[in-house]
Amino acid sequence: MSADSTHIHDILGVGIGPFGLGLAALSEPLDDVDAIFLDQRPEFRWHPGMMIEGSTIQVPFLADLVTMADPTSPYSFLNFLKERRRLYPFYIRESFYPLRAEFDEYCRWVAAQLDTLRWNRRVVSVTREDGVFTALAEVADDSGSIVTTETYRARHLVLGVGTQPVLPPALRGLGGEADGAGSSADAGAGGGSVAAGPLIHTADYLENREALLESGAITIVGSGQSAAEIYRDLIDDAEDRGVRLDWVTRSPRFFPMEYTKLTLEMTSPEYTDHFRALPDELRERVGREQRTLYKGISADLVDDIHDTLYRLSRGGRELLTNLISEAELETADIDPISGEFLLGFRNTALDKTFTRRSGSVVAATGYKSQVPDFLSPLGDDIHLDSRGRLDVSRHYTINDEGTIHVLNGEEHTHGVTAPDLGFGPWRASVVLAAVTGREPYPIERTIAFQTFGVPADESYASTLAAANSTNGNTRAGSTDADSEVDSATFALDDSKEMSHA
């Protein structure tokens, strides 16, 4: 057991992705916050399977771990560039969007400076008694073998476990990297003489790139930025080597991510208030309709793909590749003789089915949050919705006391801000305000120019204005009345939330 098993921290963070790491960086300078963060991995790695050369993140450099909460933080991306003597080259580059590999390097640079991070520790259970959480963690050595256990105690528990890769139902159970069973799928129920090629999720792309090309035919299932990046990374080599590369999506088109400024205001506290207060079924539908806001493809990449296909087809060359939309994967099997995947699709517009053979499959079908198993001992203390998901309050908590906080496990309750890197520091500021009882980092509660939902009644606005006038207050300056109104507005949504299942 650990030597400090009796020590009670203010924060115990489980999971150190970008959001957990950001919270750790923002906690570090606060004298009234005693925090510790655990992760089962040996070090920080951010989407290592998608570190395609030259790829960039889809948000500006200001959306780093800390800047949107504390622009003066020593853990900012700009300070990282300065430390690495790359600030002026980045300035001359004239692009807001950091290279993905450099953003990962930046995160590892921050992690190396924080002594509150503990790696190779997998939390297996969490209990709570007298307001204190007790977490039992298995400690692994460099080979991954469990060598001991440690106990950590804290008044607040922060879940930063992130999301897990998702496979379409048709592909589940076929084996392969995506099912955690190696790099090749099982060749049919009877075990044919030819092994099937790779069946992987995009999270495992880079280490399987050559095996995909060697399979003779590749099918990418799904759309979005990851699918597009993999398609663009493969297409030149695939055509040169005579490998058919299919890209199939159930979406009606290969749509770009919507990036206009008024649309970006939906990544705001105000829109999150509105979205969280919607009835459950309406919120589910609206969430599905908003995929273009953060699950589309960057417009530059869409254009680059078309330009590449135009270049490759020069001189009348007939390309092997196929781009197919409005096609939903319904069935998948493996030919026991050839080892090929037999993929059954249905055209959603025409309601007609067709089959494609493929030597390998890449599932670009996204990620999904899950309820961590280690929360099981807490039982009914955890708020779940009718679908068994975490029922996250407006203030990112999932228990009555407001002491279990969630980072990026609330897309179904909070919408597009949940996975947004730029909104991570805002959410961390809310968590730290709950822990400390103050606002170590001022929380910007209103940032949008537009109104979401039904505007305030004019009679109410007139009454409020008259009351302010009577008290000698105006909206031009900061007043006690303003603070009370802002506080009430921020707390409003908790009274609107659905009852817990």
Short mmCIF file of N, CA and C in Angstrom, two decimals, residues 270-393:
data_model
loop_
_atom_site.label_atom_id
_atom_site.label_comp_id
_atom_site.label_asym_id
_atom_site.label_seq_id
_atom_site.Cartn_x
_atom_site.Cartn_y
_atom_site.Cartn_z
N GLU A 270 -23.76 29.76 -22.88
CA GLU A 270 -25.19 30.01 -23.09
C GLU A 270 -25.85 28.87 -23.86
N TYR A 271 -25.19 28.41 -24.93
CA TYR A 271 -25.81 27.32 -25.68
C TYR A 271 -25.81 26.03 -24.85
N THR A 272 -24.76 25.82 -24.06
CA THR A 272 -24.73 24.64 -23.21
C THR A 272 -25.86 24.68 -22.19
N ASP A 273 -26.15 25.87 -21.63
CA ASP A 273 -27.31 26.02 -20.75
C ASP A 273 -28.58 25.57 -21.47
N HIS A 274 -28.75 26.08 -22.69
CA HIS A 274 -29.94 25.77 -23.48
C HIS A 274 -30.03 24.28 -23.79
N PHE A 275 -28.94 23.70 -24.24
CA PHE A 275 -28.94 22.29 -24.65
C PHE A 275 -29.22 21.38 -23.45
N ARG A 276 -28.59 21.69 -22.31
CA ARG A 276 -28.76 20.85 -21.12
C ARG A 276 -30.19 20.88 -20.62
N ALA A 277 -30.89 21.98 -20.83
CA ALA A 277 -32.25 22.12 -20.32
C ALA A 277 -33.31 21.51 -21.23
N LEU A 278 -32.91 21.04 -22.41
CA LEU A 278 -33.88 20.43 -23.33
C LEU A 278 -34.40 19.12 -22.77
N PRO A 279 -35.64 18.74 -23.10
CA PRO A 279 -36.13 17.40 -22.73
C PRO A 279 -35.24 16.33 -23.35
N ASP A 280 -35.17 15.19 -22.69
CA ASP A 280 -34.22 14.15 -23.08
C ASP A 280 -34.30 13.78 -24.55
N GLU A 281 -35.49 13.44 -25.05
CA GLU A 281 -35.63 12.98 -26.43
C GLU A 281 -35.28 14.08 -27.43
N LEU A 282 -35.68 15.30 -27.13
CA LEU A 282 -35.34 16.41 -28.01
C LEU A 282 -33.84 16.63 -28.03
N ARG A 283 -33.22 16.52 -26.86
CA ARG A 283 -31.77 16.69 -26.79
C ARG A 283 -31.04 15.62 -27.60
N GLU A 284 -31.54 14.40 -27.59
CA GLU A 284 -30.94 13.33 -28.38
C GLU A 284 -31.03 13.67 -29.87
N ARG A 285 -32.19 14.13 -30.30
CA ARG A 285 -32.37 14.44 -31.72
C ARG A 285 -31.50 15.63 -32.14
N VAL A 286 -31.49 16.66 -31.34
CA VAL A 286 -30.68 17.83 -31.67
C VAL A 286 -29.20 17.46 -31.72
N GLY A 287 -28.76 16.62 -30.79
CA GLY A 287 -27.37 16.19 -30.79
C GLY A 287 -26.99 15.48 -32.07
N ARG A 288 -27.87 14.62 -32.58
CA ARG A 288 -27.60 13.93 -33.83
C ARG A 288 -27.52 14.90 -35.00
N GLU A 289 -28.34 15.93 -34.96
CA GLU A 289 -28.39 16.88 -36.06
C GLU A 289 -27.19 17.82 -36.09
N GLN A 290 -26.43 17.84 -35.02
CA GLN A 290 -25.31 18.78 -34.92
C GLN A 290 -23.97 18.18 -35.30
N ARG A 291 -23.97 17.04 -35.97
CA ARG A 291 -22.72 16.37 -36.26
C ARG A 291 -21.78 17.21 -37.12
N THR A 292 -22.34 18.02 -38.01
CA THR A 292 -21.47 18.83 -38.87
C THR A 292 -20.68 19.86 -38.08
N LEU A 293 -21.08 20.13 -36.85
CA LEU A 293 -20.38 21.14 -36.06
C LEU A 293 -19.02 20.66 -35.57
N TYR A 294 -18.87 19.34 -35.38
CA TYR A 294 -17.60 18.86 -34.84
C TYR A 294 -17.21 17.48 -35.36
N LYS A 295 -18.04 16.86 -36.19
CA LYS A 295 -17.70 15.55 -36.74
C LYS A 295 -17.54 15.60 -38.25
N GLY A 296 -17.53 16.80 -38.82
CA GLY A 296 -17.30 16.93 -40.24
C GLY A 296 -15.81 16.96 -40.55
N ILE A 297 -15.51 17.22 -41.81
CA ILE A 297 -14.13 17.23 -42.30
C ILE A 297 -13.72 18.69 -42.54
N SER A 298 -12.48 19.00 -42.26
CA SER A 298 -12.03 20.36 -42.54
C SER A 298 -12.15 20.63 -44.05
N ALA A 299 -12.61 21.81 -44.39
CA ALA A 299 -12.85 22.15 -45.79
C ALA A 299 -11.58 22.03 -46.62
N ASP A 300 -10.45 22.41 -46.05
CA ASP A 300 -9.18 22.31 -46.78
C ASP A 300 -8.86 20.87 -47.14
N LEU A 301 -9.16 19.95 -46.22
CA LEU A 301 -8.88 18.55 -46.50
C LEU A 301 -9.82 17.99 -47.55
N VAL A 302 -11.08 18.38 -47.50
CA VAL A 302 -12.03 17.96 -48.54
C VAL A 302 -11.51 18.38 -49.91
N ASP A 303 -11.08 19.62 -50.00
CA ASP A 303 -10.57 20.13 -51.28
C ASP A 303 -9.29 19.41 -51.69
N ASP A 304 -8.42 19.13 -50.72
CA ASP A 304 -7.16 18.45 -51.01
C ASP A 304 -7.41 17.05 -51.56
N ILE A 305 -8.40 16.36 -50.99
CA ILE A 305 -8.74 15.03 -51.49
C ILE A 305 -9.20 15.09 -52.94
N HIS A 306 -10.07 16.03 -53.23
CA HIS A 306 -10.54 16.16 -54.62
C HIS A 306 -9.39 16.50 -55.55
N ASP A 307 -8.53 17.43 -55.13
CA ASP A 307 -7.38 17.80 -55.96
C ASP A 307 -6.46 16.61 -56.19
N THR A 308 -6.30 15.78 -55.16
CA THR A 308 -5.46 14.59 -55.30
C THR A 308 -6.05 13.61 -56.29
N LEU A 309 -7.36 13.38 -56.21
CA LEU A 309 -8.01 12.48 -57.15
C LEU A 309 -7.93 13.02 -58.58
N TYR A 310 -8.04 14.32 -58.72
CA TYR A 310 -7.91 14.94 -60.04
C TYR A 310 -6.50 14.72 -60.58
N ARG A 311 -5.50 14.90 -59.71
CA ARG A 311 -4.11 14.71 -60.15
C ARG A 311 -3.84 13.25 -60.53
N LEU A 312 -4.33 12.33 -59.71
CA LEU A 312 -4.08 10.91 -59.97
C LEU A 312 -4.79 10.42 -61.23
N SER A 313 -5.89 11.08 -61.60
CA SER A 313 -6.64 10.63 -62.77
C SER A 313 -6.18 11.30 -64.07
N ARG A 314 -5.10 12.05 -63.98
CA ARG A 314 -4.60 12.76 -65.18
C ARG A 314 -4.28 11.79 -66.31
N GLY A 315 -4.56 12.21 -67.52
CA GLY A 315 -4.28 11.38 -68.69
C GLY A 315 -5.30 10.29 -68.91
N GLY A 316 -6.46 10.41 -68.30
CA GLY A 316 -7.51 9.41 -68.48
C GLY A 316 -7.34 8.16 -67.64
N ARG A 317 -6.45 8.22 -66.64
CA ARG A 317 -6.23 7.05 -65.78
C ARG A 317 -7.50 6.73 -64.99
N GLU A 318 -7.91 5.48 -65.03
CA GLU A 318 -9.09 5.05 -64.29
C GLU A 318 -8.66 4.63 -62.89
N LEU A 319 -9.19 5.31 -61.90
CA LEU A 319 -8.79 5.04 -60.53
C LEU A 319 -9.52 3.83 -59.96
N LEU A 320 -8.86 3.15 -59.04
CA LEU A 320 -9.44 1.99 -58.38
C LEU A 320 -10.36 2.40 -57.23
N THR A 321 -10.15 3.57 -56.68
CA THR A 321 -10.85 4.00 -55.48
C THR A 321 -12.33 4.28 -55.74
N ASN A 322 -13.12 4.13 -54.67
CA ASN A 322 -14.56 4.43 -54.72
C ASN A 322 -14.94 5.22 -53.48
N LEU A 323 -15.69 6.27 -53.67
CA LEU A 323 -16.26 7.04 -52.56
C LEU A 323 -17.77 6.86 -52.63
N ILE A 324 -18.35 6.28 -51.57
CA ILE A 324 -19.76 5.90 -51.58
C ILE A 324 -20.46 6.50 -50.38
N SER A 325 -21.49 7.28 -50.61
CA SER A 325 -22.26 7.88 -49.52
C SER A 325 -23.63 7.22 -49.43
N GLU A 326 -24.37 7.58 -48.41
CA GLU A 326 -25.71 7.04 -48.15
C GLU A 326 -25.72 5.52 -48.08
N ALA A 327 -24.67 4.94 -47.52
CA ALA A 327 -24.55 3.49 -47.44
C ALA A 327 -24.27 3.07 -46.01
N GLU A 328 -25.21 2.37 -45.41
CA GLU A 328 -25.07 1.94 -44.02
C GLU A 328 -24.64 0.47 -43.99
N LEU A 329 -23.60 0.19 -43.19
CA LEU A 329 -23.12 -1.19 -43.04
C LEU A 329 -24.11 -1.97 -42.18
N GLU A 330 -24.66 -3.04 -42.75
CA GLU A 330 -25.65 -3.84 -42.04
C GLU A 330 -25.14 -5.21 -41.66
N THR A 331 -24.30 -5.81 -42.50
CA THR A 331 -23.78 -7.14 -42.22
C THR A 331 -22.30 -7.20 -42.54
N ALA A 332 -21.60 -8.11 -41.89
CA ALA A 332 -20.19 -8.32 -42.17
C ALA A 332 -19.84 -9.77 -41.84
N ASP A 333 -19.11 -10.39 -42.74
CA ASP A 333 -18.67 -11.76 -42.53
C ASP A 333 -17.31 -11.92 -43.19
N ILE A 334 -16.73 -13.09 -43.05
CA ILE A 334 -15.43 -13.37 -43.64
C ILE A 334 -15.54 -14.60 -44.53
N ASP A 335 -15.13 -14.46 -45.76
CA ASP A 335 -15.11 -15.59 -46.69
C ASP A 335 -14.07 -16.61 -46.19
N PRO A 336 -14.50 -17.83 -45.83
CA PRO A 336 -13.56 -18.80 -45.26
C PRO A 336 -12.51 -19.28 -46.27
N ILE A 337 -12.75 -19.07 -47.55
CA ILE A 337 -11.80 -19.51 -48.56
C ILE A 337 -10.76 -18.43 -48.86
N SER A 338 -11.25 -17.23 -49.21
CA SER A 338 -10.33 -16.15 -49.60
C SER A 338 -9.84 -15.34 -48.41
N GLY A 339 -10.57 -15.40 -47.29
CA GLY A 339 -10.22 -14.58 -46.13
C GLY A 339 -10.66 -13.13 -46.26
N GLU A 340 -11.40 -12.82 -47.33
CA GLU A 340 -11.86 -11.45 -47.52
C GLU A 340 -13.06 -11.15 -46.63
N PHE A 341 -13.20 -9.89 -46.30
CA PHE A 341 -14.41 -9.43 -45.62
C PHE A 341 -15.53 -9.29 -46.64
N LEU A 342 -16.71 -9.75 -46.28
CA LEU A 342 -17.91 -9.57 -47.09
C LEU A 342 -18.79 -8.56 -46.38
N LEU A 343 -18.83 -7.35 -46.92
CA LEU A 343 -19.51 -6.24 -46.26
C LEU A 343 -20.83 -5.94 -46.96
N GLY A 344 -21.92 -6.08 -46.20
CA GLY A 344 -23.24 -5.82 -46.75
C GLY A 344 -23.74 -4.43 -46.38
N PHE A 345 -24.00 -3.63 -47.40
CA PHE A 345 -24.45 -2.25 -47.19
C PHE A 345 -25.88 -2.08 -47.71
N ARG A 346 -26.55 -1.08 -47.14
CA ARG A 346 -27.87 -0.67 -47.63
C ARG A 346 -27.83 0.80 -47.97
N ASN A 347 -28.21 1.12 -49.22
CA ASN A 347 -28.34 2.52 -49.61
C ASN A 347 -29.57 3.09 -48.92
N THR A 348 -29.36 4.06 -48.04
CA THR A 348 -30.46 4.56 -47.21
C THR A 348 -31.47 5.39 -47.99
N ALA A 349 -31.07 5.93 -49.13
CA ALA A 349 -32.00 6.72 -49.93
C ALA A 349 -32.88 5.84 -50.81
N LEU A 350 -32.27 4.80 -51.40
CA LEU A 350 -33.00 3.93 -52.33
C LEU A 350 -33.51 2.66 -51.67
N ASP A 351 -33.05 2.38 -50.42
CA ASP A 351 -33.41 1.16 -49.70
C ASP A 351 -33.04 -0.09 -50.51
N LYS A 352 -31.85 -0.06 -51.09
CA LYS A 352 -31.34 -1.19 -51.83
C LYS A 352 -30.01 -1.64 -51.22
N THR A 353 -29.77 -2.95 -51.25
CA THR A 353 -28.57 -3.48 -50.63
C THR A 353 -27.52 -3.86 -51.68
N PHE A 354 -26.25 -3.87 -51.26
CA PHE A 354 -25.17 -4.31 -52.12
C PHE A 354 -24.03 -4.83 -51.24
N THR A 355 -23.15 -5.60 -51.82
CA THR A 355 -22.06 -6.23 -51.09
C THR A 355 -20.72 -5.80 -51.68
N ARG A 356 -19.76 -5.54 -50.81
CA ARG A 356 -18.39 -5.22 -51.24
C ARG A 356 -17.44 -6.20 -50.57
N ARG A 357 -16.47 -6.68 -51.33
CA ARG A 357 -15.40 -7.51 -50.78
C ARG A 357 -14.22 -6.62 -50.44
N SER A 358 -13.56 -6.95 -49.36
CA SER A 358 -12.43 -6.11 -48.94
C SER A 358 -11.42 -6.96 -48.19
N GLY A 359 -10.14 -6.69 -48.42
CA GLY A 359 -9.10 -7.40 -47.71
C GLY A 359 -8.89 -6.91 -46.29
N SER A 360 -9.31 -5.69 -46.01
CA SER A 360 -9.15 -5.11 -44.67
C SER A 360 -10.21 -4.04 -44.47
N VAL A 361 -10.43 -3.68 -43.20
CA VAL A 361 -11.47 -2.70 -42.86
C VAL A 361 -10.91 -1.74 -41.82
N VAL A 362 -11.18 -0.46 -42.03
CA VAL A 362 -10.88 0.57 -41.05
C VAL A 362 -12.20 1.18 -40.59
N ALA A 363 -12.50 1.06 -39.31
CA ALA A 363 -13.73 1.62 -38.75
C ALA A 363 -13.47 3.03 -38.26
N ALA A 364 -14.00 4.00 -39.00
CA ALA A 364 -13.89 5.41 -38.61
C ALA A 364 -15.22 5.82 -38.01
N THR A 365 -15.60 5.13 -36.94
CA THR A 365 -16.94 5.24 -36.39
C THR A 365 -16.97 5.87 -35.01
N GLY A 366 -15.93 6.60 -34.68
CA GLY A 366 -15.95 7.46 -33.52
C GLY A 366 -15.72 6.78 -32.18
N TYR A 367 -16.10 7.54 -31.14
CA TYR A 367 -15.84 7.13 -29.76
C TYR A 367 -17.11 7.35 -28.94
N LYS A 368 -17.16 6.68 -27.81
CA LYS A 368 -18.34 6.79 -26.95
C LYS A 368 -17.91 6.75 -25.50
N SER A 369 -18.57 7.57 -24.67
CA SER A 369 -18.28 7.55 -23.24
C SER A 369 -18.97 6.36 -22.59
N GLN A 370 -18.38 5.87 -21.52
CA GLN A 370 -18.92 4.73 -20.79
C GLN A 370 -18.88 5.02 -19.29
N VAL A 371 -19.68 4.27 -18.56
CA VAL A 371 -19.64 4.38 -17.10
C VAL A 371 -18.49 3.50 -16.61
N PRO A 372 -17.47 4.06 -15.99
CA PRO A 372 -16.32 3.26 -15.54
C PRO A 372 -16.73 2.19 -14.54
N ASP A 373 -16.15 1.00 -14.69
CA ASP A 373 -16.47 -0.11 -13.78
C ASP A 373 -16.10 0.22 -12.34
N PHE A 374 -15.06 1.03 -12.15
CA PHE A 374 -14.61 1.29 -10.77
C PHE A 374 -15.62 2.10 -9.96
N LEU A 375 -16.65 2.63 -10.62
CA LEU A 375 -17.69 3.35 -9.89
C LEU A 375 -18.75 2.44 -9.30
N SER A 376 -18.72 1.15 -9.66
CA SER A 376 -19.77 0.22 -9.23
C SER A 376 -20.01 0.22 -7.72
N PRO A 377 -18.95 0.26 -6.89
CA PRO A 377 -19.21 0.25 -5.44
C PRO A 377 -20.04 1.43 -4.94
N LEU A 378 -20.11 2.49 -5.73
CA LEU A 378 -20.87 3.67 -5.30
C LEU A 378 -22.36 3.51 -5.54
N GLY A 379 -22.74 2.50 -6.34
CA GLY A 379 -24.15 2.16 -6.53
C GLY A 379 -25.02 3.32 -6.97
N ASP A 380 -26.13 3.51 -6.26
CA ASP A 380 -27.12 4.52 -6.63
C ASP A 380 -26.67 5.94 -6.37
N ASP A 381 -25.50 6.12 -5.76
CA ASP A 381 -24.99 7.48 -5.59
C ASP A 381 -24.68 8.13 -6.94
N ILE A 382 -24.46 7.30 -7.95
CA ILE A 382 -24.15 7.79 -9.29
C ILE A 382 -25.44 8.03 -10.06
N HIS A 383 -25.62 9.20 -10.58
CA HIS A 383 -26.82 9.52 -11.35
C HIS A 383 -26.68 8.98 -12.77
N LEU A 384 -27.64 8.16 -13.18
CA LEU A 384 -27.68 7.62 -14.54
C LEU A 384 -28.99 8.03 -15.20
N ASP A 385 -28.95 8.16 -16.54
CA ASP A 385 -30.18 8.47 -17.25
C ASP A 385 -30.90 7.18 -17.63
N SER A 386 -32.00 7.31 -18.37
CA SER A 386 -32.82 6.15 -18.70
C SER A 386 -32.10 5.17 -19.61
N ARG A 387 -30.99 5.59 -20.23
CA ARG A 387 -30.23 4.71 -21.11
C ARG A 387 -28.98 4.17 -20.43
N GLY A 388 -28.86 4.39 -19.15
CA GLY A 388 -27.73 3.86 -18.40
C GLY A 388 -26.46 4.68 -18.52
N ARG A 389 -26.56 5.88 -19.06
CA ARG A 389 -25.40 6.75 -19.21
C ARG A 389 -25.29 7.68 -18.00
N LEU A 390 -24.11 8.26 -17.82
CA LEU A 390 -23.95 9.23 -16.75
C LEU A 390 -24.88 10.41 -16.98
N ASP A 391 -25.67 10.75 -15.97
CA ASP A 391 -26.59 11.89 -16.06
C ASP A 391 -25.87 13.10 -15.45
N VAL A 392 -25.15 13.82 -16.29
CA VAL A 392 -24.24 14.86 -15.83
C VAL A 392 -25.00 16.18 -15.67
N SER A 393 -24.91 16.77 -14.49
CA SER A 393 -25.59 18.04 -14.22
C SER A 393 -24.95 19.16 -15.03
#
